[in-house]
Amino acid sequence: MTTALVLVDLQVGLLTGEDAVPEADLLLDRLRPLAEKARALGIPVVHVQDDDLGDVDSEEWQIDPRLGVEEGDLKVRKVECDAFHETRLDELLRSHGIRHLVVAGLVTELCIDSTCRKAVTLGYDVTLVSDGHSTPAKHLPLEAIIDHHHRILDGYGVYVERRPYEIRLQTAAEVDFVAPEEPELQGADTP
């Protein structure tokens, strides 16, 4: 398989307490089966953890146990919104032959947005789980933040070495973990 499930910042500090994302239980109820499906298909499950949520020994920093983390899951630590910035994520994915990412997690307008955009510029196709991300932000209604990011991210893409890479949206129920077919190279010579 050339696909990986990348779960961003699904940590206790963002999923519990008075500052938790809205409907955290429902979000985890959609993502836990998705992770289980990935594992059953032999798809790597990668957990990205934000060091800004506290000390690595703190409860807030831990991946929420309701997600059902398993021993074979991969973990990457980060300090910036972009899960690729100065982390080993790209190297880890490439070492497993990954070319397609299914992305879900927190925080929509920061870490999810920047990670998805960076992934396509690095040559990954991305499926953003449309009902699998959220934010604790209160500057706008949650639905407005999510709708805005769906509008700007769905179909967002770039060409890397003459091949298009893009972000597409699917609900957790729709995700099948099949990588998009490779299109013909832009401007490729024909015999």
PDB file of C-alpha atoms in Angstrom:
ATOM      1  CA  MET A   1       0.000   0.000   0.000  1.00  0.00           C
ATOM      2  CA  THR A   2       1.143   3.529  -0.687  1.00  0.00           C
ATOM      3  CA  THR A   3      -1.297   5.197   1.721  1.00  0.00           C
ATOM      4  CA  ALA A   4      -0.933   6.266   5.363  1.00  0.00           C
ATOM      5  CA  LEU A   5      -3.437   7.634   7.865  1.00  0.00           C
ATOM      6  CA  VAL A   6      -1.990  10.757   9.501  1.00  0.00           C
ATOM      7  CA  LEU A   7      -3.754  11.800  12.717  1.00  0.00           C
ATOM      8  CA  VAL A   8      -2.715  15.271  13.843  1.00  0.00           C
ATOM      9  CA  ASP A   9      -2.729  16.494  17.465  1.00  0.00           C
ATOM     10  CA  LEU A  10      -5.443  14.204  18.804  1.00  0.00           C
ATOM     11  CA  GLN A  11      -4.099  14.814  22.277  1.00  0.00           C
ATOM     12  CA  VAL A  12      -5.809  14.920  25.661  1.00  0.00           C
ATOM     13  CA  GLY A  13      -5.127  18.663  26.052  1.00  0.00           C
ATOM     14  CA  LEU A  14      -7.277  19.487  23.011  1.00  0.00           C
ATOM     15  CA  LEU A  15      -9.965  16.843  23.509  1.00  0.00           C
ATOM     16  CA  THR A  16     -10.859  17.225  27.194  1.00  0.00           C
ATOM     17  CA  GLY A  17     -11.651  19.982  29.663  1.00  0.00           C
ATOM     18  CA  GLU A  18     -13.375  23.301  29.178  1.00  0.00           C
ATOM     19  CA  ASP A  19     -11.166  24.248  26.207  1.00  0.00           C
ATOM     20  CA  ALA A  20     -11.843  20.989  24.343  1.00  0.00           C
ATOM     21  CA  VAL A  21     -12.953  21.022  20.731  1.00  0.00           C
ATOM     22  CA  PRO A  22     -16.746  20.862  20.348  1.00  0.00           C
ATOM     23  CA  GLU A  23     -18.176  17.350  20.147  1.00  0.00           C
ATOM     24  CA  ALA A  24     -14.819  15.677  20.805  1.00  0.00           C
ATOM     25  CA  ASP A  25     -16.536  12.351  21.536  1.00  0.00           C
ATOM     26  CA  LEU A  26     -18.259  12.346  18.145  1.00  0.00           C
ATOM     27  CA  LEU A  27     -15.007  13.197  16.387  1.00  0.00           C
ATOM     28  CA  LEU A  28     -13.212  10.317  18.086  1.00  0.00           C
ATOM     29  CA  ASP A  29     -16.167   8.011  17.368  1.00  0.00           C
ATOM     30  CA  ARG A  30     -15.548   8.642  13.641  1.00  0.00           C
ATOM     31  CA  LEU A  31     -11.754   8.457  13.774  1.00  0.00           C
ATOM     32  CA  ARG A  32     -11.270   5.368  15.930  1.00  0.00           C
ATOM     33  CA  PRO A  33     -13.000   3.058  13.378  1.00  0.00           C
ATOM     34  CA  LEU A  34     -11.044   4.749  10.593  1.00  0.00           C
ATOM     35  CA  ALA A  35      -7.767   3.941  12.372  1.00  0.00           C
ATOM     36  CA  GLU A  36      -8.954   0.375  12.996  1.00  0.00           C
ATOM     37  CA  LYS A  37      -9.840  -0.013   9.308  1.00  0.00           C
ATOM     38  CA  ALA A  38      -6.414   1.306   8.290  1.00  0.00           C
ATOM     39  CA  ARG A  39      -4.620  -1.141  10.575  1.00  0.00           C
ATOM     40  CA  ALA A  40      -6.750  -4.055   9.300  1.00  0.00           C
ATOM     41  CA  LEU A  41      -5.682  -3.168   5.739  1.00  0.00           C
ATOM     42  CA  GLY A  42      -1.997  -2.890   6.718  1.00  0.00           C
ATOM     43  CA  ILE A  43      -2.070   0.910   6.303  1.00  0.00           C
ATOM     44  CA  PRO A  44       0.375   2.739   8.599  1.00  0.00           C
ATOM     45  CA  VAL A  45      -1.268   4.916  11.239  1.00  0.00           C
ATOM     46  CA  VAL A  46       0.873   7.956  12.098  1.00  0.00           C
ATOM     47  CA  HIS A  47       0.151  10.072  15.170  1.00  0.00           C
ATOM     48  CA  VAL A  48       1.560  13.596  15.135  1.00  0.00           C
ATOM     49  CA  GLN A  49       1.907  15.149  18.589  1.00  0.00           C
ATOM     50  CA  ASP A  50       2.318  18.864  19.290  1.00  0.00           C
ATOM     51  CA  ASP A  51       4.976  19.605  21.908  1.00  0.00           C
ATOM     52  CA  ASP A  52       3.251  22.920  22.674  1.00  0.00           C
ATOM     53  CA  LEU A  53       0.527  21.022  24.537  1.00  0.00           C
ATOM     54  CA  GLY A  54       2.813  20.370  27.471  1.00  0.00           C
ATOM     55  CA  ASP A  55       5.681  18.290  28.719  1.00  0.00           C
ATOM     56  CA  VAL A  56       5.945  14.878  27.057  1.00  0.00           C
ATOM     57  CA  ASP A  57       5.237  13.267  30.426  1.00  0.00           C
ATOM     58  CA  SER A  58       2.076  15.303  30.996  1.00  0.00           C
ATOM     59  CA  GLU A  59      -1.436  13.931  30.523  1.00  0.00           C
ATOM     60  CA  GLU A  60      -2.294  16.821  28.147  1.00  0.00           C
ATOM     61  CA  TRP A  61       0.467  15.794  25.722  1.00  0.00           C
ATOM     62  CA  GLN A  62      -0.638  12.148  25.442  1.00  0.00           C
ATOM     63  CA  ILE A  63      -2.731  10.895  22.544  1.00  0.00           C
ATOM     64  CA  ASP A  64      -6.314  10.605  23.742  1.00  0.00           C
ATOM     65  CA  PRO A  65      -6.840   6.989  24.870  1.00  0.00           C
ATOM     66  CA  ARG A  66     -10.344   6.965  23.332  1.00  0.00           C
ATOM     67  CA  LEU A  67      -8.612   6.858  19.934  1.00  0.00           C
ATOM     68  CA  GLY A  68      -7.238   3.396  20.666  1.00  0.00           C
ATOM     69  CA  VAL A  69      -3.538   3.822  19.899  1.00  0.00           C
ATOM     70  CA  GLU A  70      -1.791   0.521  19.196  1.00  0.00           C
ATOM     71  CA  GLU A  71       1.821  -0.541  19.650  1.00  0.00           C
ATOM     72  CA  GLY A  72       2.537  -0.672  15.905  1.00  0.00           C
ATOM     73  CA  ASP A  73       1.353   2.898  15.298  1.00  0.00           C
ATOM     74  CA  LEU A  74       4.014   5.425  14.324  1.00  0.00           C
ATOM     75  CA  LYS A  75       4.550   8.692  16.208  1.00  0.00           C
ATOM     76  CA  VAL A  76       6.078  12.023  15.221  1.00  0.00           C
ATOM     77  CA  ARG A  77       6.636  15.042  17.466  1.00  0.00           C
ATOM     78  CA  LYS A  78       6.316  18.594  16.182  1.00  0.00           C
ATOM     79  CA  VAL A  79       6.643  22.142  17.475  1.00  0.00           C
ATOM     80  CA  GLU A  80       5.040  24.081  14.594  1.00  0.00           C
ATOM     81  CA  CYS A  81       1.638  23.924  12.872  1.00  0.00           C
ATOM     82  CA  ASP A  82       3.037  22.176   9.807  1.00  0.00           C
ATOM     83  CA  ALA A  83       3.609  18.528  10.764  1.00  0.00           C
ATOM     84  CA  PHE A  84       6.453  18.350   8.222  1.00  0.00           C
ATOM     85  CA  HIS A  85       8.396  21.401   9.442  1.00  0.00           C
ATOM     86  CA  GLU A  86      11.640  20.253  11.067  1.00  0.00           C
ATOM     87  CA  THR A  87      10.193  16.810  11.841  1.00  0.00           C
ATOM     88  CA  ARG A  88      10.937  13.330  10.560  1.00  0.00           C
ATOM     89  CA  LEU A  89       7.448  12.910   9.054  1.00  0.00           C
ATOM     90  CA  ASP A  90       8.482  13.156   5.381  1.00  0.00           C
ATOM     91  CA  GLU A  91      11.417  10.786   5.892  1.00  0.00           C
ATOM     92  CA  LEU A  92       9.226   8.319   7.787  1.00  0.00           C
ATOM     93  CA  LEU A  93       6.517   8.328   5.101  1.00  0.00           C
ATOM     94  CA  ARG A  94       8.992   7.950   2.236  1.00  0.00           C
ATOM     95  CA  SER A  95      10.762   5.074   4.024  1.00  0.00           C
ATOM     96  CA  HIS A  96       7.410   3.237   3.953  1.00  0.00           C
ATOM     97  CA  GLY A  97       6.801   4.062   0.255  1.00  0.00           C
ATOM     98  CA  ILE A  98       3.877   6.348   1.089  1.00  0.00           C
ATOM     99  CA  ARG A  99       2.540   8.632  -1.664  1.00  0.00           C
ATOM    100  CA  HIS A 100      -1.027   9.282  -0.460  1.00  0.00           C
ATOM    101  CA  LEU A 101      -2.059  10.662   2.934  1.00  0.00           C
ATOM    102  CA  VAL A 102      -5.434  10.467   4.624  1.00  0.00           C
ATOM    103  CA  VAL A 103      -5.363  13.362   7.103  1.00  0.00           C
ATOM    104  CA  ALA A 104      -7.567  14.026  10.132  1.00  0.00           C
ATOM    105  CA  GLY A 105      -7.242  15.680  13.519  1.00  0.00           C
ATOM    106  CA  LEU A 106      -6.779  19.106  15.052  1.00  0.00           C
ATOM    107  CA  VAL A 107      -6.608  22.165  14.654  1.00  0.00           C
ATOM    108  CA  THR A 108      -8.462  22.915  11.388  1.00  0.00           C
ATOM    109  CA  GLU A 109      -7.249  26.445  10.635  1.00  0.00           C
ATOM    110  CA  LEU A 110      -3.680  25.836  11.769  1.00  0.00           C
ATOM    111  CA  CYS A 111      -2.199  22.344  11.806  1.00  0.00           C
ATOM    112  CA  ILE A 112      -4.627  20.621   9.427  1.00  0.00           C
ATOM    113  CA  ASP A 113      -4.490  23.436   6.861  1.00  0.00           C
ATOM    114  CA  SER A 114      -0.698  23.816   6.885  1.00  0.00           C
ATOM    115  CA  THR A 115       0.000  20.072   6.955  1.00  0.00           C
ATOM    116  CA  CYS A 116      -2.292  19.378   3.982  1.00  0.00           C
ATOM    117  CA  ARG A 117      -0.829  22.226   1.930  1.00  0.00           C
ATOM    118  CA  LYS A 118       2.755  21.226   2.704  1.00  0.00           C
ATOM    119  CA  ALA A 119       2.031  17.587   1.852  1.00  0.00           C
ATOM    120  CA  VAL A 120       1.016  18.382  -1.733  1.00  0.00           C
ATOM    121  CA  THR A 121       4.078  20.584  -2.245  1.00  0.00           C
ATOM    122  CA  LEU A 122       6.205  17.624  -1.135  1.00  0.00           C
ATOM    123  CA  GLY A 123       4.536  15.350  -3.701  1.00  0.00           C
ATOM    124  CA  TYR A 124       1.807  13.598  -1.723  1.00  0.00           C
ATOM    125  CA  ASP A 125      -1.819  13.290  -2.720  1.00  0.00           C
ATOM    126  CA  VAL A 126      -4.023  14.116   0.264  1.00  0.00           C
ATOM    127  CA  THR A 127      -7.477  13.012   1.311  1.00  0.00           C
ATOM    128  CA  LEU A 128      -8.744  15.310   4.056  1.00  0.00           C
ATOM    129  CA  VAL A 129     -11.362  13.589   6.203  1.00  0.00           C
ATOM    130  CA  SER A 130     -14.084  16.221   5.958  1.00  0.00           C
ATOM    131  CA  ASP A 131     -15.837  15.157   9.166  1.00  0.00           C
ATOM    132  CA  GLY A 132     -12.591  14.226  10.878  1.00  0.00           C
ATOM    133  CA  HIS A 133     -11.127  17.578  11.918  1.00  0.00           C
ATOM    134  CA  SER A 134     -12.090  20.324  14.317  1.00  0.00           C
ATOM    135  CA  THR A 135     -10.876  23.319  16.294  1.00  0.00           C
ATOM    136  CA  PRO A 136     -11.335  24.841  19.723  1.00  0.00           C
ATOM    137  CA  ALA A 137     -11.243  28.318  18.131  1.00  0.00           C
ATOM    138  CA  LYS A 138     -14.011  30.669  19.149  1.00  0.00           C
ATOM    139  CA  HIS A 139     -13.333  33.616  16.830  1.00  0.00           C
ATOM    140  CA  LEU A 140     -15.951  32.267  14.380  1.00  0.00           C
ATOM    141  CA  PRO A 141     -18.612  29.574  14.638  1.00  0.00           C
ATOM    142  CA  LEU A 142     -17.080  26.103  14.191  1.00  0.00           C
ATOM    143  CA  GLU A 143     -19.161  25.423  11.078  1.00  0.00           C
ATOM    144  CA  ALA A 144     -17.878  28.613   9.433  1.00  0.00           C
ATOM    145  CA  ILE A 145     -14.240  27.694  10.068  1.00  0.00           C
ATOM    146  CA  ILE A 146     -14.669  24.173   8.736  1.00  0.00           C
ATOM    147  CA  ASP A 147     -16.746  25.269   5.725  1.00  0.00           C
ATOM    148  CA  HIS A 148     -14.170  27.926   4.818  1.00  0.00           C
ATOM    149  CA  HIS A 149     -11.309  25.424   4.920  1.00  0.00           C
ATOM    150  CA  HIS A 150     -13.246  22.855   2.921  1.00  0.00           C
ATOM    151  CA  ARG A 151     -13.835  25.475   0.226  1.00  0.00           C
ATOM    152  CA  ILE A 152     -10.187  26.519  -0.003  1.00  0.00           C
ATOM    153  CA  LEU A 153      -8.594  23.085   0.436  1.00  0.00           C
ATOM    154  CA  ASP A 154     -10.841  20.880  -1.729  1.00  0.00           C
ATOM    155  CA  GLY A 155      -9.057  20.647  -5.060  1.00  0.00           C
ATOM    156  CA  TYR A 156      -6.054  22.669  -3.879  1.00  0.00           C
ATOM    157  CA  GLY A 157      -3.053  21.333  -5.693  1.00  0.00           C
ATOM    158  CA  VAL A 158       0.334  21.896  -7.191  1.00  0.00           C
ATOM    159  CA  TYR A 159       2.526  20.322  -9.826  1.00  0.00           C
ATOM    160  CA  VAL A 160       5.652  18.598  -8.569  1.00  0.00           C
ATOM    161  CA  GLU A 161       7.959  17.352 -11.316  1.00  0.00           C
ATOM    162  CA  ARG A 162       5.153  17.785 -13.880  1.00  0.00           C
ATOM    163  CA  ARG A 163       2.673  15.661 -11.904  1.00  0.00           C
ATOM    164  CA  PRO A 164      -0.355  17.175 -10.156  1.00  0.00           C
ATOM    165  CA  TYR A 165      -0.849  16.537  -6.454  1.00  0.00           C
ATOM    166  CA  GLU A 166      -4.026  17.691  -4.793  1.00  0.00           C
ATOM    167  CA  ILE A 167      -6.229  17.653  -1.739  1.00  0.00           C
ATOM    168  CA  ARG A 168      -9.627  16.018  -1.996  1.00  0.00           C
ATOM    169  CA  LEU A 169     -12.342  15.668   0.649  1.00  0.00           C
ATOM    170  CA  GLN A 170     -14.054  12.494   1.832  1.00  0.00           C
ATOM    171  CA  THR A 171     -16.053  11.715   4.946  1.00  0.00           C
ATOM    172  CA  ALA A 172     -14.691   9.102   7.343  1.00  0.00           C
ATOM    173  CA  ALA A 173     -17.296   6.647   6.027  1.00  0.00           C
ATOM    174  CA  GLU A 174     -16.205   7.270   2.410  1.00  0.00           C
ATOM    175  CA  VAL A 175     -12.453   6.814   2.955  1.00  0.00           C
ATOM    176  CA  ASP A 176     -11.324   3.630   1.232  1.00  0.00           C
ATOM    177  CA  PHE A 177      -7.544   4.182   1.570  1.00  0.00           C
ATOM    178  CA  VAL A 178      -7.020   3.718  -2.161  1.00  0.00           C
ATOM    179  CA  ALA A 179      -4.523   6.176  -3.578  1.00  0.00           C
ATOM    180  CA  PRO A 180      -5.684   8.244  -6.557  1.00  0.00           C
ATOM    181  CA  GLU A 181      -4.567   6.895  -9.901  1.00  0.00           C
ATOM    182  CA  GLU A 182      -1.495   8.568 -11.261  1.00  0.00           C
ATOM    183  CA  PRO A 183      -2.387  10.990 -14.041  1.00  0.00           C
ATOM    184  CA  GLU A 184      -0.236  11.396 -17.094  1.00  0.00           C
ATOM    185  CA  LEU A 185       2.603  13.807 -16.704  1.00  0.00           C
ATOM    186  CA  GLN A 186       1.850  17.384 -17.714  1.00  0.00           C
ATOM    187  CA  GLY A 187       3.628  18.121 -20.965  1.00  0.00           C
ATOM    188  CA  ALA A 188       4.981  14.586 -21.321  1.00  0.00           C
ATOM    189  CA  ASP A 189       6.229  13.586 -24.732  1.00  0.00           C
ATOM    190  CA  THR A 190       4.045  11.087 -26.552  1.00  0.00           C
ATOM    191  CA  PRO A 191       5.489   8.481 -28.957  1.00  0.00           C
TER     192      PRO A 191
END
